[in-house]
Amino acid sequence: MSRHFSATLLLDRPWQLNIDAIATALRSLFPQIGDVDSVPGQAADQDAGVLIIEGATVVVQSVSAPIDPDELTPPLRPLRAEGADAAAAQHTAQVVITAGGALPGLEGGEAYAALVHFVAAAALTVSPASAVFWRQGWALTRATTFSASTTMLLEGKMPVGTWISFASVVPTGYRPEDGMGMVTYGMRPFIGRELELAPRPGDARKAFQTLGAICRMLLDKGITLADGARLRTDDESPVFLVRERTYWLRRDLSAFVLVSDDAVVDPETLKPRSVPA
């Protein structure tokens, strides 16, 4: 199965693509990733170029138009840091960076994603970009935040905050404090399905922290999920029963549903236990 990842730099103004400048920045910032060669576009295609990194191909393309706003937000509106939406609203052009192939398993997906991430971070230093949109996860981050997250990759940790986005869900009939759930966008290319945290007592911040910690553990440790498995992030966290479902909190995506003992749904049927009065 071929998988591709893409990051889109949102530019404050039109910019003539300079693939050699990106390659130079890449070599300077991240010498540990190996040999980097650049291949500019032909005369008829000056807005595209290719980087060859240790034999892997990364395609870079400049687009002199903004992204349609509808393409920046998934069906469930994700939690985003302050300033990201404002940065997106002011952009007038974009640079799209793509890599992928048939490398198998979680490590293969992470390798392609890391290539895109490194090239995007290098391109940020030579282009007028104010934000980065990670399309597979609908993740939108300010340029400074994206650049800072590269440190995690260099330490062998996956930058969940720039690859994955999270959206909160409150089941029908419940108040947010009585049953707050959370879903991911962007885990599917890595583990085969998205994650859905079954609603449990607590606010959106608590649900985000819980599901974020689970995502980091899965990506960093390569844990495989299956229906009926049990999962916990540390000794202080609850144990989650894993349920594999085609549709549940979302009607358009398959997911691994994570159900804790205090969830407001039955762990077997996933139906609400009861609705608060």
XYZ file of C-alpha atoms in Angstrom:
277
model
C 0.000 0.000 0.000
C 1.343 3.405 -0.973
C 1.042 6.226 1.553
C 1.734 9.898 1.009
C 2.046 12.797 3.424
C 1.908 16.488 2.635
C 2.535 19.754 4.430
C 1.354 23.047 2.979
C 3.155 26.247 3.879
C 0.713 29.165 3.964
C 2.475 32.216 2.525
C 1.754 35.820 3.424
C 2.655 36.854 -0.120
C 3.512 35.195 -3.450
C 7.004 33.685 -3.536
C 9.118 32.379 -6.372
C 10.031 28.822 -5.453
C 13.763 28.363 -4.875
C 14.408 24.654 -4.516
C 18.166 25.177 -4.207
C 17.664 27.541 -1.268
C 15.464 24.954 0.470
C 18.115 22.273 -0.145
C 20.843 24.516 1.280
C 18.756 25.226 4.397
C 18.006 21.503 4.769
C 21.696 20.572 4.677
C 22.590 23.312 7.148
C 19.804 22.689 9.660
C 19.624 18.878 9.552
C 22.925 17.371 8.398
C 21.999 14.133 10.166
C 19.308 13.238 7.617
C 21.916 12.441 4.942
C 22.735 13.548 1.403
C 20.422 16.109 -0.183
C 20.233 16.842 -3.907
C 17.914 19.343 -5.568
C 16.343 19.129 -9.020
C 14.736 22.399 -10.185
C 11.652 22.314 -12.359
C 11.988 22.611 -16.125
C 11.575 25.925 -17.914
C 7.862 25.253 -18.352
C 7.414 24.400 -14.685
C 9.393 26.835 -12.565
C 6.900 26.487 -9.728
C 7.920 22.905 -8.907
C 11.069 21.105 -7.879
C 12.302 17.863 -6.352
C 14.573 17.063 -3.424
C 16.343 13.699 -3.274
C 17.181 12.780 0.321
C 19.160 9.554 0.674
C 17.356 8.236 -2.406
C 13.863 9.289 -1.274
C 11.940 11.801 -3.376
C 10.211 14.867 -1.946
C 8.178 16.994 -4.336
C 7.865 20.743 -3.683
C 5.362 22.892 -5.555
C 4.456 26.561 -5.322
C 0.833 27.616 -5.852
C 0.005 31.295 -6.366
C -3.426 31.063 -4.726
C -4.661 30.427 -1.172
C -6.251 27.210 0.042
C -10.029 27.200 -0.010
C -11.083 27.830 3.644
C -13.378 24.792 3.509
C -10.317 22.581 2.955
C -8.743 23.669 6.233
C -11.344 22.230 8.611
C -12.629 18.637 8.942
C -16.288 17.724 9.604
C -15.735 18.064 13.371
C -13.985 21.338 14.154
C -10.596 20.593 15.763
C -8.996 22.260 18.765
C -6.371 24.706 17.540
C -3.830 26.927 19.246
C -4.482 30.637 19.347
C -3.198 32.399 16.257
C -3.266 29.475 13.836
C -6.583 30.372 12.229
C -5.589 34.033 12.006
C -2.374 33.091 10.227
C -4.323 30.950 7.793
C -6.839 33.711 7.111
C -4.149 36.121 5.903
C -2.308 33.805 3.498
C -2.346 34.526 -0.248
C -0.258 31.657 -1.681
C 1.093 28.250 -0.715
C 3.939 25.780 -1.047
C 2.961 22.108 -1.033
C 5.536 19.514 0.089
C 4.780 15.831 -0.546
C 6.533 12.491 -0.019
C 5.431 8.885 0.159
C 5.771 5.367 -1.143
C 5.339 1.731 -0.212
C 7.530 1.401 2.898
C 5.504 -0.853 5.225
C 4.240 -0.488 8.759
C 4.326 2.312 11.279
C 8.032 2.961 10.732
C 7.466 3.433 7.010
C 4.719 5.969 7.592
C 6.784 7.830 10.148
C 9.771 7.917 7.763
C 7.737 9.580 4.998
C 6.119 11.981 7.445
C 9.519 12.911 8.889
C 10.895 13.675 5.410
C 8.030 16.059 4.737
C 8.426 17.619 8.169
C 12.156 18.298 7.760
C 11.724 19.806 4.299
C 8.850 21.990 5.516
C 10.924 23.223 8.455
C 13.782 24.115 6.082
C 11.414 25.861 3.653
C 10.030 27.978 6.498
C 13.439 29.621 6.877
C 13.566 30.890 3.274
C 9.904 31.621 2.480
C 7.330 34.153 3.778
C 5.195 31.505 5.511
C 3.214 32.161 8.684
C 1.515 28.766 9.165
C 1.729 25.108 8.144
C -1.221 22.852 7.282
C -0.618 19.104 7.709
C -3.263 17.771 5.362
C -3.479 14.133 6.561
C -4.358 15.311 10.072
C -6.079 18.633 9.300
C -3.489 20.037 11.722
C -2.892 23.776 11.408
C 0.015 25.321 13.312
C 1.843 28.616 13.293
C 5.220 28.544 11.561
C 7.131 29.104 14.803
C 5.330 26.218 16.499
C 5.991 23.888 13.580
C 9.690 24.759 13.507
C 10.035 24.198 17.251
C 8.399 20.763 16.998
C 11.234 19.566 14.752
C 13.354 19.194 17.878
C 11.154 16.258 18.878
C 11.882 14.457 15.609
C 15.599 14.910 16.127
C 15.148 13.253 19.536
C 13.324 10.291 18.013
C 9.869 11.398 19.178
C 6.938 12.021 16.878
C 5.547 15.615 16.831
C 1.932 14.709 17.534
C 0.812 18.330 17.796
C 1.786 19.136 14.213
C 0.670 15.857 12.588
C -2.557 15.075 14.441
C -5.578 17.209 15.277
C -8.241 16.574 17.903
C -11.943 17.390 18.050
C -14.277 17.122 21.027
C -17.633 15.316 20.980
C -20.495 15.514 23.503
C -23.058 12.702 23.219
C -26.695 13.637 22.684
C -28.491 14.324 25.970
C -25.314 14.912 27.989
C -23.753 18.058 29.369
C -20.083 18.562 28.419
C -18.906 17.990 31.995
C -20.867 14.705 32.219
C -19.616 13.088 29.029
C -16.825 14.548 26.911
C -15.353 12.465 24.084
C -12.459 13.192 21.735
C -11.465 12.025 18.243
C -8.303 12.216 16.170
C -7.654 13.206 12.590
C -4.344 11.962 11.197
C -3.658 8.683 13.011
C -5.086 6.518 10.236
C -2.037 6.760 7.905
C 0.120 5.466 10.759
C -1.978 2.811 12.544
C -4.735 2.035 10.030
C -7.615 3.698 11.882
C -8.376 6.900 13.730
C -8.794 6.975 17.524
C -11.983 7.848 19.377
C -12.031 8.372 23.133
C -15.411 7.234 24.449
C -17.096 10.075 26.365
C -16.257 10.166 30.067
C -16.576 12.794 32.821
C -14.300 15.791 32.399
C -13.739 18.773 30.166
C -12.238 19.068 26.680
C -8.765 19.824 28.077
C -8.727 16.594 30.083
C -9.924 14.573 27.081
C -7.304 16.192 24.858
C -4.497 15.457 27.318
C -5.607 11.826 27.616
C -5.931 11.133 23.896
C -2.787 13.115 23.088
C -0.774 11.005 25.514
C -2.144 7.825 23.915
C -1.212 9.053 20.432
C 2.329 9.848 21.540
C 2.695 6.415 23.130
C 1.420 4.599 20.032
C 3.638 6.523 17.615
C 6.765 6.502 19.765
C 6.564 2.891 20.961
C 4.892 1.237 17.985
C 2.149 -0.452 20.006
C -0.328 -2.411 17.872
C -4.028 -2.070 18.682
C -6.666 -4.764 18.235
C -10.260 -5.276 19.337
C -10.375 -6.400 22.964
C -6.879 -5.200 23.882
C -6.305 -3.112 26.993
C -4.233 0.039 27.006
C -2.900 2.549 29.507
C -0.309 5.313 29.263
C 1.109 5.079 32.789
C 0.335 3.722 36.253
C -1.759 6.788 37.103
C -4.014 6.675 34.042
C -7.147 4.568 33.599
C -7.133 1.345 31.622
C -8.850 1.627 28.245
C -10.570 -1.255 26.491
C -9.986 -1.097 22.718
C -13.002 -1.603 20.463
C -12.628 -1.706 16.693
C -15.576 -0.054 14.956
C -16.350 0.918 11.376
C -18.478 3.905 12.399
C -19.165 5.273 15.846
C -18.632 8.875 16.957
C -18.160 9.741 13.273
C -20.184 8.322 10.428
C -17.406 8.670 7.860
C -14.362 7.054 9.485
C -13.377 3.744 11.050
C -11.723 3.917 14.445
C -10.251 2.228 17.455
C -12.637 3.264 20.238
C -11.012 3.587 23.690
C -13.404 2.882 26.564
C -12.456 3.496 30.203
C -14.274 2.120 33.262
C -15.788 5.554 33.920
C -16.983 6.056 30.342
C -20.639 6.923 29.905
C -21.064 4.056 27.398
C -21.156 0.300 27.884
C -17.770 -1.220 26.949
C -19.376 -4.047 24.990
C -22.242 -2.391 23.125
C -20.869 1.192 23.187
C -24.410 2.374 23.902
C -24.949 5.108 26.553
C -25.270 3.702 30.059
C -27.773 6.396 31.054
C -28.456 10.040 30.331
C -28.129 12.446 33.309
C -31.357 14.007 34.447
